[in-house]
Coordinates of C-alpha atoms in Angstrom, one line a residue:
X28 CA -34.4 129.8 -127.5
X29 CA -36.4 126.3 -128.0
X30 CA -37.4 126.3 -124.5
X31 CA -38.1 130.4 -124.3
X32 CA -40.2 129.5 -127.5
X33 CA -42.7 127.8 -125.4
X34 CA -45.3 129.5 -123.3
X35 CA -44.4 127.8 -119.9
X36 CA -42.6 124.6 -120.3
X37 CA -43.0 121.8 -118.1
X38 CA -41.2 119.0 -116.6
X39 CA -41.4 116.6 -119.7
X40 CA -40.3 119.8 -122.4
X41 CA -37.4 120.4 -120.4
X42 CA -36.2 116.9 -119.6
X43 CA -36.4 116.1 -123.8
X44 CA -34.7 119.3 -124.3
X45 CA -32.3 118.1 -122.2
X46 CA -32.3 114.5 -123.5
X47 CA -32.3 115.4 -127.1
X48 CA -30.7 118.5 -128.0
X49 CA -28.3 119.0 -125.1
X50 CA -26.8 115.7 -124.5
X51 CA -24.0 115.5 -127.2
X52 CA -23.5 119.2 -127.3
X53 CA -22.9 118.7 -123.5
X54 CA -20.1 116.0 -124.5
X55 CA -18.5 117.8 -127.3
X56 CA -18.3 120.7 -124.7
X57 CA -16.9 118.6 -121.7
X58 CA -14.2 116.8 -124.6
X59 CA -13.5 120.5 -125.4
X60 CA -12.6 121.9 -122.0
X61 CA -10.5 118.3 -121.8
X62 CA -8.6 119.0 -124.5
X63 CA -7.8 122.5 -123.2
X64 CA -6.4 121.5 -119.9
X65 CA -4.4 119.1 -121.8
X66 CA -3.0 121.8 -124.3
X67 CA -1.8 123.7 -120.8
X68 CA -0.1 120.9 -119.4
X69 CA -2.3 120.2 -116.8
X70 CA -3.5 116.7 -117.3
X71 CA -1.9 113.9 -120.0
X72 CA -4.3 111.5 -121.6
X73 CA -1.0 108.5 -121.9
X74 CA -2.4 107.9 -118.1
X75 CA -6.0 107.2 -116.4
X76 CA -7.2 105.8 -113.9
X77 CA -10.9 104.3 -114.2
X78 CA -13.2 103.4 -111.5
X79 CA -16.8 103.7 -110.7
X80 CA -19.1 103.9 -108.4
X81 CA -23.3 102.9 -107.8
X82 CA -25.9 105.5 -107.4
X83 CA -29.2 105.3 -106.9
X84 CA -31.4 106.9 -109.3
X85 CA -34.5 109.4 -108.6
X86 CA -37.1 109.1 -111.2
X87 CA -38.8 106.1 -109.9
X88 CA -37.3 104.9 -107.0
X89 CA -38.8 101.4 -107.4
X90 CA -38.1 100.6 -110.6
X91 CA -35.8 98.0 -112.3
X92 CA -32.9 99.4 -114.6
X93 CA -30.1 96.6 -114.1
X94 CA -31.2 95.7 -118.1
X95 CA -30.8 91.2 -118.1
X96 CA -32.0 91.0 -114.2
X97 CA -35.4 92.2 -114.8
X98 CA -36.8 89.2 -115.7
X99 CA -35.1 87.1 -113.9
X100 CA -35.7 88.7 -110.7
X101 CA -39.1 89.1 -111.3
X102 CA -40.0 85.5 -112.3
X103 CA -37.3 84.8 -108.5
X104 CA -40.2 87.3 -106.4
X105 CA -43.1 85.7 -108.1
X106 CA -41.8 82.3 -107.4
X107 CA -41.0 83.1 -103.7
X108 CA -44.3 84.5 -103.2
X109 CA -46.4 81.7 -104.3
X110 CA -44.1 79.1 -102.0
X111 CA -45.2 82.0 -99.4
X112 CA -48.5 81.9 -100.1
X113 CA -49.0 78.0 -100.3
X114 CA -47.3 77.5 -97.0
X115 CA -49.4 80.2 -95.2
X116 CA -52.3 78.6 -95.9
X117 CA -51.3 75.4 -95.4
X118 CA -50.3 76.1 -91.4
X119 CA -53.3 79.1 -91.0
X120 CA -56.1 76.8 -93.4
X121 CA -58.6 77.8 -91.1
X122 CA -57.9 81.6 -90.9
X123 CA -57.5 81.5 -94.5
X124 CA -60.7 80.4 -95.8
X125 CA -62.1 83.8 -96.4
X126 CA -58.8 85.2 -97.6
X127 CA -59.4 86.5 -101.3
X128 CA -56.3 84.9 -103.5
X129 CA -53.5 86.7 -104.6
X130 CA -52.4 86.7 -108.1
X131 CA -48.8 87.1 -108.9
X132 CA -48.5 87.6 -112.4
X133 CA -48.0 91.6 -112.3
X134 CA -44.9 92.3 -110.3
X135 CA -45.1 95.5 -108.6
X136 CA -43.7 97.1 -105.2
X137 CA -47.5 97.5 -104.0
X138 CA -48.3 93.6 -105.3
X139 CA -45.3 92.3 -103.0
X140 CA -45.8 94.8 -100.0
X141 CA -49.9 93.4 -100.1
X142 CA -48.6 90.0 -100.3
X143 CA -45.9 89.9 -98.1
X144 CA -48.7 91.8 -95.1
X145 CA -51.5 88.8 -95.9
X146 CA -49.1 86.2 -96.0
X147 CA -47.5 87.9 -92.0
X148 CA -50.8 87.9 -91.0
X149 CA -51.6 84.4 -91.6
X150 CA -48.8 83.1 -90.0
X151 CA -49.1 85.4 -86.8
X152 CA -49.0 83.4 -83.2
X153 CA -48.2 80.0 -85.6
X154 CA -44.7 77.9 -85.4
X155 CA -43.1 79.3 -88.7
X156 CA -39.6 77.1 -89.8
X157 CA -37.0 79.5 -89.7
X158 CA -36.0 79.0 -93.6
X159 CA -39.3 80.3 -93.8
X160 CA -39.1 83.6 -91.9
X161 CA -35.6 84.1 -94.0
X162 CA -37.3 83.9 -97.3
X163 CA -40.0 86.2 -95.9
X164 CA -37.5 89.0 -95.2
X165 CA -36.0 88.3 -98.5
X166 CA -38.7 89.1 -100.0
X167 CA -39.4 91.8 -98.5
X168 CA -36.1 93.3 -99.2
X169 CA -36.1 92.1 -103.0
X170 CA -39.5 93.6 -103.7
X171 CA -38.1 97.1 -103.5
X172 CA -36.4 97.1 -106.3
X173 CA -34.5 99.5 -106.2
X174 CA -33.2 101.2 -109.4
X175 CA -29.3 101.7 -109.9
X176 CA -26.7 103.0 -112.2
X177 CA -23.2 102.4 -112.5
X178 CA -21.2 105.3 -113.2
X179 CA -17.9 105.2 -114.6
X180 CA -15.5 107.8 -114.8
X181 CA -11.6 108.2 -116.1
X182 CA -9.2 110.7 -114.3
X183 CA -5.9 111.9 -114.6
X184 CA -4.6 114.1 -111.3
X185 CA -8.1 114.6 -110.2
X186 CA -9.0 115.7 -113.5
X187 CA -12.1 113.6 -115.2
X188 CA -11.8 112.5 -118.5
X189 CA -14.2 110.7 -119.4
X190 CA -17.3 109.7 -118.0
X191 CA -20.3 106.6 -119.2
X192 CA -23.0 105.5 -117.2
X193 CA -24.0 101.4 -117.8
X194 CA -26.7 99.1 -116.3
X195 CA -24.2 96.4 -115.3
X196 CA -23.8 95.8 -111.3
X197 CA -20.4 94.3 -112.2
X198 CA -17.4 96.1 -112.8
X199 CA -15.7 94.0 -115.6
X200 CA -18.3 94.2 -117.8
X201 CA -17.6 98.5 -118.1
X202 CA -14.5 98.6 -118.9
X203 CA -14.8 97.6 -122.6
X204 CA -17.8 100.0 -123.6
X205 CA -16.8 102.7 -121.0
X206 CA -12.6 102.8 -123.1
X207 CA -15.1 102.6 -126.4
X208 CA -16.6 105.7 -125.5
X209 CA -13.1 106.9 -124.6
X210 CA -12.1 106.5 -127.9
X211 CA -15.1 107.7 -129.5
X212 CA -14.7 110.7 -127.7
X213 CA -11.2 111.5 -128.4
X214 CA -10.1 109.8 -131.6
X215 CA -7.3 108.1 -129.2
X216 CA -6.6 105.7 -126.5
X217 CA -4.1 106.1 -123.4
X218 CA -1.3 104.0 -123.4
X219 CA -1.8 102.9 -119.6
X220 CA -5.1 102.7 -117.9
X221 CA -4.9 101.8 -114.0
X222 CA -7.9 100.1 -112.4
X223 CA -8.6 97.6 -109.0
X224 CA -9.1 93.7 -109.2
X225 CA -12.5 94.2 -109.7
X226 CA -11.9 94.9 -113.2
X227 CA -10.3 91.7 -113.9
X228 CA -11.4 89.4 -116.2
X229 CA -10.2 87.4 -119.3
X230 CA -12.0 89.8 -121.6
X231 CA -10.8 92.7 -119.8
X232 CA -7.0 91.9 -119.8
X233 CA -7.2 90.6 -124.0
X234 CA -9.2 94.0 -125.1
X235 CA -5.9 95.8 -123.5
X236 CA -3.6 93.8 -124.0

């Protein structure tokens, strides 16, 4: 009825209606059908199993979501670029003279592509040290940036539980806020959750213990 209220709703009107007003009725719904499969016997909540997995997300495909890296991996491309830069002209002086400088303060796929073209044009037909022509494709490969989510899910007998999505590439640092929202959800905890090494850490094995 919100949306039908509007005379044709766009992109942005549907996405906040499904953002804002949809998002925990969606999760009181999902606990809901949950708790009915559990009422027929079909799945117990004493036993889970959690794992995740990475997906790529759509909205911008080059943009950064793993939350503490952005910074860090920004300042690690800007860095790399300037060494790039410096030792391009220092090897291709003469072809460089001309060459307007590059600026590396605003990160951005189209900043690193540019760079990354000037600095393989300079060095074209010159004796490059291999190190460099490894840091070259590394940067060319970091300067995608592509986003990612990890998505976290709890299952009994192929039944999902319990789902969370997080902006940590690791998988021990999940498990804590993922059960959280476990019991959040369901005023309860199972008595056994099962997961692989890669949820083991100190933390990890104390919150359960």
């Amino acid at each position: 009825m919100w949306i039908s209220g509007m005379s044709t709703p766009d992109h942005n009107t549907i996405n906040r209606f499904r953002g804002d007003r949809l998002q925990e009725v969606l999760k009181q719904v999902f606990s809901q059908v949950v708790l009915l499969l559990v009422d027929h016997g079909l799945v117990n909540m004493k036993e889970v199993y959690l794992d995740g997995t990475k997906i790529e997300a759509n909205a911008s495909r080059y943009s950064f979501v793993w939350g503490k890296s952005i910074k860090t991996s920004k300042k690690r491309i800007e860095n790399q670029l300037e060494e790039l830069w410096k030792y391009a002209c220092g090897i291709a002086r003469e072809e460089m003279k001309d060459t307007e400088p590059l600026h590396f303060e605003q990160i951005s796929p189209g900043a690193v592509k540019q760079a990354i073209e000037k600095i393989d044009q300079a060095i074209r037909d010159k004796e490059v040290d291999k190190k460099v022509k490894q840091k070259i494709n590394y940067a060319k490969k970091n300067g995608q940036l592509k986003p990612g989510y990890n998505l976290q899910i709890s299952t009994h007998d192929q039944f999902i539980l319990h789902y969370s999505f997080h902006q940590n590439q690791t998988d021990t640092l999940t498990l804590c806020p993922h059960m959280e929202g476990y019991k959040n959800q369901y005023d309860s905890m199972p008595d056994v959750v099962v997961a692989d090494a890669g949820y083991g850490s100190e933390e990890n094995y104390e919150y359960y213990d």
